[in-house]
Short mmCIF file of C-alpha atoms in Angstrom, two decimals:
data_model
loop_
_atom_site.label_atom_id
_atom_site.label_comp_id
_atom_site.label_asym_id
_atom_site.label_seq_id
_atom_site.Cartn_x
_atom_site.Cartn_y
_atom_site.Cartn_z
CA MET A 1437 89.68 133.26 104.07
CA ASN A 1438 87.28 134.98 101.70
CA LYS A 1439 83.57 134.32 102.13
CA ARG A 1440 80.91 133.15 99.71
CA MET A 1441 77.14 133.21 99.82
CA LEU A 1442 74.97 130.12 99.52
CA GLY A 1443 71.55 131.22 98.39
CA ASN A 1444 71.06 134.80 99.45
CA LYS A 1445 71.49 134.52 103.20
CA LEU A 1446 74.03 131.87 104.24
CA GLU A 1447 77.60 133.22 104.30
CA VAL A 1448 80.38 130.62 104.59
CA SER A 1449 84.11 130.38 103.98
CA ALA A 1450 84.99 130.11 100.29
CA ILE A 1451 86.27 126.61 100.99
CA GLY A 1452 84.56 124.41 103.53
CA LEU A 1453 85.67 121.24 105.25
CA GLY A 1454 84.05 117.91 104.51
CA CYS A 1455 84.37 116.10 107.84
CA MET A 1456 83.31 112.62 106.71
CA GLY A 1457 86.80 111.22 106.25
CA PHE A 1458 87.69 111.59 109.91
CA SER A 1459 85.19 108.84 110.73
CA HIS A 1460 84.17 107.12 107.52
CA ALA A 1461 85.20 105.85 104.08
CA TYR A 1462 88.88 106.86 103.96
CA GLY A 1463 90.59 104.24 106.06
CA ALA A 1464 90.48 103.65 109.80
CA PRO A 1465 88.84 106.55 111.68
CA THR A 1466 91.11 109.27 113.03
CA ALA A 1467 91.51 109.26 116.81
CA GLU A 1468 88.94 111.47 118.52
CA GLN A 1469 91.31 113.95 120.15
CA GLU A 1470 93.33 114.28 116.96
CA THR A 1471 90.13 114.99 115.05
CA ILE A 1472 89.06 117.63 117.55
CA GLN A 1473 92.44 119.37 117.36
CA THR A 1474 92.43 119.27 113.57
CA LEU A 1475 88.91 120.69 113.27
CA ARG A 1476 89.79 123.55 115.61
CA TYR A 1477 92.96 124.18 113.61
CA ALA A 1478 90.81 124.40 110.49
CA TYR A 1479 88.85 127.21 112.12
CA GLU A 1480 92.11 129.02 112.89
CA LEU A 1481 92.98 128.76 109.20
CA GLY A 1482 89.73 130.48 108.25
CA TYR A 1483 87.32 127.59 107.64
CA THR A 1484 83.85 128.50 108.90
CA PHE A 1485 81.82 125.86 107.05
CA PHE A 1486 81.87 122.28 108.34
CA ASP A 1487 79.93 119.49 106.64
CA THR A 1488 78.90 116.25 108.34
CA ALA A 1489 75.99 113.77 108.33
CA GLU A 1490 74.20 111.47 110.73
CA ILE A 1491 75.47 108.33 108.93
CA TYR A 1492 79.20 109.13 108.83
CA GLY A 1493 80.75 106.51 111.04
CA THR A 1494 81.29 102.76 111.27
CA SER A 1495 79.00 99.85 112.07
CA ASP A 1496 80.32 99.99 115.64
CA SER A 1497 79.81 103.76 115.94
CA PRO A 1498 77.45 104.86 113.16
CA ASN A 1499 77.04 108.49 114.31
CA ALA A 1500 80.67 109.12 115.26
CA ASN A 1501 81.27 112.02 112.92
CA GLU A 1502 78.49 114.24 114.21
CA GLN A 1503 79.57 113.50 117.77
CA VAL A 1504 83.19 114.52 117.26
CA VAL A 1505 82.28 117.52 115.10
CA GLY A 1506 79.88 118.68 117.80
CA GLU A 1507 82.52 118.42 120.51
CA ALA A 1508 85.21 120.11 118.41
CA LEU A 1509 83.07 123.06 117.36
CA GLN A 1510 81.17 123.65 120.59
CA PRO A 1511 83.58 126.34 121.90
CA ILE A 1512 83.33 128.23 118.58
CA ARG A 1513 79.76 127.36 117.66
CA ASN A 1514 78.67 130.96 117.18
CA HIS A 1515 81.47 131.55 114.67
CA VAL A 1516 80.91 128.61 112.33
CA LYS A 1517 78.23 127.15 110.10
CA ILE A 1518 77.42 123.45 110.39
CA ALA A 1519 75.80 121.40 107.65
CA SER A 1520 74.42 117.95 108.34
CA LYS A 1521 72.23 115.49 106.45
CA PHE A 1522 69.27 113.15 106.80
CA GLY A 1523 67.45 110.63 104.68
CA ILE A 1524 69.61 107.55 104.16
CA ARG A 1525 71.13 104.70 106.12
CA PHE A 1526 73.67 102.04 105.25
CA ASP A 1527 72.87 98.42 104.57
CA TYR A 1528 75.33 97.06 107.11
CA SER A 1529 74.41 93.51 106.15
CA SER A 1530 76.37 93.97 102.91
CA PRO A 1531 79.95 92.63 102.83
CA GLN A 1532 81.04 95.47 100.52
CA VAL A 1533 83.35 98.18 101.86
CA ASN A 1534 81.19 100.70 99.98
CA LYS A 1535 77.90 99.62 101.50
CA PRO A 1536 74.62 100.24 99.67
CA LEU A 1537 72.35 103.06 100.80
CA ILE A 1538 68.72 102.77 101.84
CA PRO A 1539 66.73 105.99 101.37
CA ASP A 1540 64.13 107.01 103.92
CA ALA A 1541 62.69 110.52 103.94
CA ARG A 1542 59.41 109.88 105.67
CA PRO A 1543 58.44 112.88 107.86
CA GLU A 1544 58.64 110.91 111.09
CA ILE A 1545 62.14 109.70 110.18
CA ILE A 1546 63.24 113.26 109.38
CA ARG A 1547 61.92 114.41 112.75
CA SER A 1548 63.82 111.68 114.56
CA SER A 1549 66.97 112.43 112.58
CA VAL A 1550 67.05 116.15 113.30
CA GLU A 1551 66.61 115.58 117.03
CA GLY A 1552 69.46 113.08 117.06
CA SER A 1553 71.72 115.37 115.07
CA LEU A 1554 71.01 118.39 117.29
CA LYS A 1555 71.92 116.36 120.36
CA ARG A 1556 75.13 114.94 118.87
CA LEU A 1557 76.20 118.30 117.45
CA ARG A 1558 75.58 119.97 120.81
CA THR A 1559 73.61 122.78 119.28
CA ASP A 1560 70.07 124.13 119.20
CA HIS A 1561 70.05 124.59 115.42
CA ILE A 1562 71.64 123.25 112.26
CA ASP A 1563 72.68 125.97 109.83
CA LEU A 1564 72.16 123.92 106.66
CA TYR A 1565 70.26 120.63 106.66
CA PHE A 1566 70.59 118.49 103.53
CA GLN A 1567 68.40 115.70 102.27
CA HIS A 1568 71.25 113.26 101.71
CA ARG A 1569 69.69 111.44 98.77
CA ILE A 1570 66.32 111.53 97.04
CA ASP A 1571 63.82 108.99 98.34
CA PRO A 1572 61.68 107.80 95.40
CA ALA A 1573 58.91 106.85 97.81
CA VAL A 1574 58.45 110.36 99.23
CA GLU A 1575 57.42 113.32 97.11
CA PRO A 1576 59.69 116.39 97.25
CA GLU A 1577 56.77 118.54 98.39
CA ILE A 1578 56.37 116.38 101.50
CA VAL A 1579 60.05 116.72 102.39
CA ALA A 1580 59.94 120.47 101.76
CA GLU A 1581 56.92 120.86 104.02
CA VAL A 1582 58.84 119.23 106.88
CA MET A 1583 61.79 121.53 106.19
CA ALA A 1584 59.51 124.56 106.34
CA GLU A 1585 58.21 123.37 109.72
CA LEU A 1586 61.73 122.83 111.07
CA ILE A 1587 62.78 126.29 109.92
CA LYS A 1588 59.73 127.81 111.59
CA GLU A 1589 60.62 125.95 114.79
CA GLY A 1590 64.22 127.22 114.61
CA LYS A 1591 65.73 123.75 114.55
CA ILE A 1592 67.29 124.38 111.13
CA LEU A 1593 68.04 127.70 109.45
CA HIS A 1594 68.38 126.58 105.83
CA TRP A 1595 67.92 123.39 103.88
CA GLY A 1596 69.38 121.77 100.81
CA ILE A 1597 69.40 118.62 98.72
CA SER A 1598 72.31 116.35 97.84
CA GLU A 1599 72.52 114.48 94.52
CA ALA A 1600 69.53 116.45 93.30
CA ASN A 1601 68.11 116.76 89.79
CA GLU A 1602 66.32 119.73 88.23
CA SER A 1603 62.78 118.44 88.62
CA TYR A 1604 63.21 117.59 92.29
CA ILE A 1605 64.86 120.94 93.01
CA ARG A 1606 62.08 122.91 91.34
CA ARG A 1607 59.28 121.03 93.07
CA ALA A 1608 60.89 121.24 96.50
CA HIS A 1609 61.92 124.88 96.10
CA ALA A 1610 58.34 125.88 95.25
CA VAL A 1611 57.25 124.73 98.72
CA CYS A 1612 60.24 125.81 100.83
CA PRO A 1613 63.13 127.75 99.24
CA VAL A 1614 66.27 125.65 98.87
CA THR A 1615 69.51 127.34 99.94
CA ALA A 1616 72.03 124.92 98.44
CA VAL A 1617 72.46 121.79 96.37
CA GLN A 1618 75.35 119.47 97.26
CA ASN A 1619 76.54 117.32 94.37
CA ARG A 1620 79.70 115.65 93.22
CA TYR A 1621 81.80 118.10 91.17
CA SER A 1622 85.44 118.17 90.14
CA MET A 1623 87.60 118.53 87.07
CA MET A 1624 87.00 114.83 86.49
CA ALA A 1625 83.24 114.84 87.21
CA ARG A 1626 81.59 117.84 85.59
CA HIS A 1627 78.15 116.53 84.60
CA HIS A 1628 76.33 118.41 87.37
CA ALA A 1629 77.33 121.71 85.74
CA ALA A 1630 74.13 121.23 83.76
CA LEU A 1631 72.28 122.39 86.90
CA PHE A 1632 74.00 125.78 87.07
CA PRO A 1633 71.38 127.68 85.02
CA VAL A 1634 68.62 126.36 87.31
CA LEU A 1635 70.56 127.30 90.44
CA GLU A 1636 71.14 130.80 89.11
CA GLU A 1637 67.47 131.20 88.23
CA LEU A 1638 66.38 130.15 91.72
CA ASP A 1639 69.30 131.74 93.62
CA ILE A 1640 70.57 128.45 95.03
CA GLY A 1641 74.19 127.80 96.01
CA PHE A 1642 76.26 124.78 95.01
CA VAL A 1643 78.34 122.82 97.53
CA ALA A 1644 80.83 120.64 95.68
CA PHE A 1645 81.75 117.39 97.39
CA SER A 1646 84.71 115.30 96.22
CA PRO A 1647 86.21 118.44 94.57
CA MET A 1648 89.53 116.64 94.13
CA ALA A 1649 87.98 113.41 92.81
CA ASN A 1650 88.41 111.68 96.18
CA GLY A 1651 91.98 112.93 96.45
CA PHE A 1652 93.11 111.82 93.01
CA LEU A 1653 93.67 115.41 91.83
CA THR A 1654 96.33 115.94 94.48
CA GLY A 1655 98.59 113.96 92.16
CA GLN A 1656 99.92 112.05 95.14
CA TYR A 1657 98.73 108.56 94.17
CA GLY A 1658 100.46 106.16 91.82
CA LYS A 1659 100.12 102.48 90.96
CA ASN A 1660 101.72 101.48 94.24
CA ALA A 1661 99.08 103.15 96.39
CA VAL A 1662 97.47 100.72 98.82
CA PHE A 1663 94.08 101.33 100.44
CA ASP A 1664 92.53 99.46 103.36
CA PRO A 1665 89.97 97.05 101.82
CA LYS A 1666 87.89 97.11 105.01
CA TYR A 1667 87.51 100.85 105.61
CA ASP A 1668 88.67 102.74 102.51
CA TYR A 1669 86.32 103.30 99.58
CA ARG A 1670 89.29 104.20 97.39
CA SER A 1671 90.16 100.50 97.33
CA CYS A 1672 87.35 100.06 94.80
CA MET A 1673 87.25 103.46 93.09
CA PRO A 1674 87.95 103.33 89.35
CA GLN A 1675 90.25 106.38 89.21
CA PHE A 1676 92.78 104.64 91.47
CA SER A 1677 93.09 101.50 89.34
CA PRO A 1678 96.46 100.92 87.58
CA GLU A 1679 94.76 101.40 84.21
CA ALA A 1680 93.32 104.76 85.27
CA ILE A 1681 96.69 105.94 86.58
CA ASP A 1682 98.08 105.41 83.09
CA GLU A 1683 95.07 106.92 81.35
CA ASN A 1684 95.21 110.13 83.40
CA GLN A 1685 98.93 110.89 83.03
CA GLU A 1686 98.56 113.51 80.29
CA PHE A 1687 95.89 115.32 82.28
CA LEU A 1688 97.91 115.24 85.50
CA ALA A 1689 101.02 116.47 83.73
CA ALA A 1690 99.14 119.49 82.40
CA LEU A 1691 97.67 120.17 85.82
CA ARG A 1692 101.14 120.05 87.38
CA GLU A 1693 102.43 122.49 84.75
CA THR A 1694 99.69 125.00 85.55
CA ALA A 1695 100.39 124.56 89.25
CA LYS A 1696 104.09 125.25 88.68
CA GLU A 1697 103.27 128.48 86.85
CA HIS A 1698 101.28 129.69 89.86
CA GLN A 1699 103.66 128.34 92.52
CA ALA A 1700 100.75 126.23 93.67
CA THR A 1701 99.87 122.55 93.93
CA PRO A 1702 97.66 120.50 91.59
CA ALA A 1703 95.04 120.30 94.34
CA GLN A 1704 94.99 124.06 94.66
CA ILE A 1705 94.64 124.54 90.91
CA SER A 1706 91.76 122.06 90.75
CA MET A 1707 89.83 124.02 93.36
CA ALA A 1708 90.85 127.45 92.07
CA TRP A 1709 89.43 126.38 88.70
CA MET A 1710 86.18 125.48 90.43
CA LEU A 1711 85.99 128.74 92.36
CA CYS A 1712 86.43 130.64 89.10
CA LYS A 1713 83.57 128.81 87.40
CA LYS A 1714 80.78 130.32 89.51
CA PRO A 1715 80.71 132.69 92.53
CA TYR A 1716 78.21 130.48 94.36
CA ILE A 1717 80.31 127.28 94.29
CA VAL A 1718 81.81 126.21 97.63
CA PRO A 1719 84.05 123.12 97.54
CA ILE A 1720 84.31 120.97 100.66
CA PRO A 1721 87.50 118.90 100.39
CA GLY A 1722 87.80 116.24 103.05
CA SER A 1723 91.48 116.25 103.97
CA ARG A 1724 92.37 115.13 107.49
CA LYS A 1725 95.99 116.26 107.79
CA PRO A 1726 96.71 119.79 109.09
CA GLU A 1727 99.19 120.47 106.29
CA ARG A 1728 96.58 119.51 103.70
CA LEU A 1729 93.98 121.74 105.33
CA LYS A 1730 96.40 124.63 105.03
CA GLU A 1731 97.12 123.74 101.40
CA ASN A 1732 93.42 123.54 100.57
CA ALA A 1733 92.71 126.88 102.22
CA GLY A 1734 95.43 128.36 100.03
CA ALA A 1735 93.43 127.49 96.93
CA ALA A 1736 91.18 130.45 97.70
CA GLU A 1737 94.20 132.71 97.14
CA VAL A 1738 95.12 131.27 93.73
CA HIS A 1739 93.79 133.49 90.96
CA LEU A 1740 93.32 132.07 87.49
CA SER A 1741 92.58 134.36 84.56
CA ASP A 1742 89.58 133.82 82.31
CA LYS A 1743 92.01 132.68 79.65
CA GLU A 1744 93.60 130.12 81.96
CA VAL A 1745 90.20 128.74 82.98
CA ALA A 1746 89.23 128.46 79.31
CA GLU A 1747 92.48 126.65 78.55
CA LEU A 1748 91.86 124.21 81.39
CA ASP A 1749 88.34 123.62 80.10
CA LYS A 1750 89.74 122.82 76.66
CA LEU A 1751 92.25 120.48 78.25
CA LEU A 1752 89.47 118.62 80.07
CA GLU A 1753 87.63 118.11 76.78
CA ARG A 1754 90.72 117.08 74.86
CA VAL A 1755 92.79 114.68 76.98
CA PRO A 1756 91.84 111.19 78.18
CA ILE A 1757 90.29 111.16 81.65
CA SER A 1758 89.27 107.96 83.39
CA PRO A 1759 85.90 107.29 85.00
CA VAL A 1760 85.67 108.32 88.63
CA PHE A 1761 83.73 106.98 91.59
CA GLY A 1762 80.08 107.82 91.08
CA GLY A 1763 78.61 107.13 94.50
CA SER A 1764 77.20 104.29 96.55
CA LYS A 1765 74.49 101.99 95.22
CA MET A 1766 70.95 102.86 96.27
CA ILE A 1767 68.57 100.05 97.22
CA LYS A 1768 64.89 100.13 98.08
CA GLN A 1769 63.80 100.46 101.64
CA ALA A 1770 62.98 97.11 103.17
CA GLY A 1771 59.26 96.55 103.38
#
């Protein structure tokens, strides 16, 4: 697979793998050995960028994702880049499947988090360490100072911010250079494109999570799709409602037509479009099936012309597109 650069020093595969779904949010967790085999298969396909977080798991095993990612990648650790995240925890007292998030980016909490992640990931450093969400109670300069210390200590090599805004990025970057921002971005959720001029000015990469709108852009889901109400966030995502399925038909039909012209799939076109937008964008789809990993990797080989990208952009402005899932609710830290 081709490589891309995040910031000016972190080289990763053009398409990364979001590992969350193996342990969290997309139905019952995948069996451990199956996950390990699939992650190692992803490396064989050319993936060298694997994204996880300390909170990806269940109430019974809250750190499961880092643990299984660490075991899977240990034999190939020197050949891959691992991203993990700190700064939030789930409110497990909530009955919702999509549990609210509690931000906490106090320096002592960050220190505890990085040590736990290093141990679970079976490594002496994390290649890219993201602040998972902004904590309104902690100034960005304070977080950045801790990141600078961790980089100096060799515990992390680069840092980034997820769900960041321009002001926070600028303030944090002035203290410790930010390598990447990780925000939601897809054909159906394009609002974070407003950050691109800032990222280019500061030489910061963009890691796109949910690049297929939580799987909707695969075109595989209709009104009869059923999602586990206990474990699967898609059970309450607006783009999977019967009304949204109807609303998005014109868009999906056009996407399928473009895919047919390129002997590709809608999922591949959606990511090829993204890769064409900016050279510093790296999508991290979260598929768990080996055949889907292969399909996603193939998106890096689909080449859209400038004219085709412009036509897709016009399509996105013209046709009806439903709202998509916008993220978990944030609540204030207790006390």
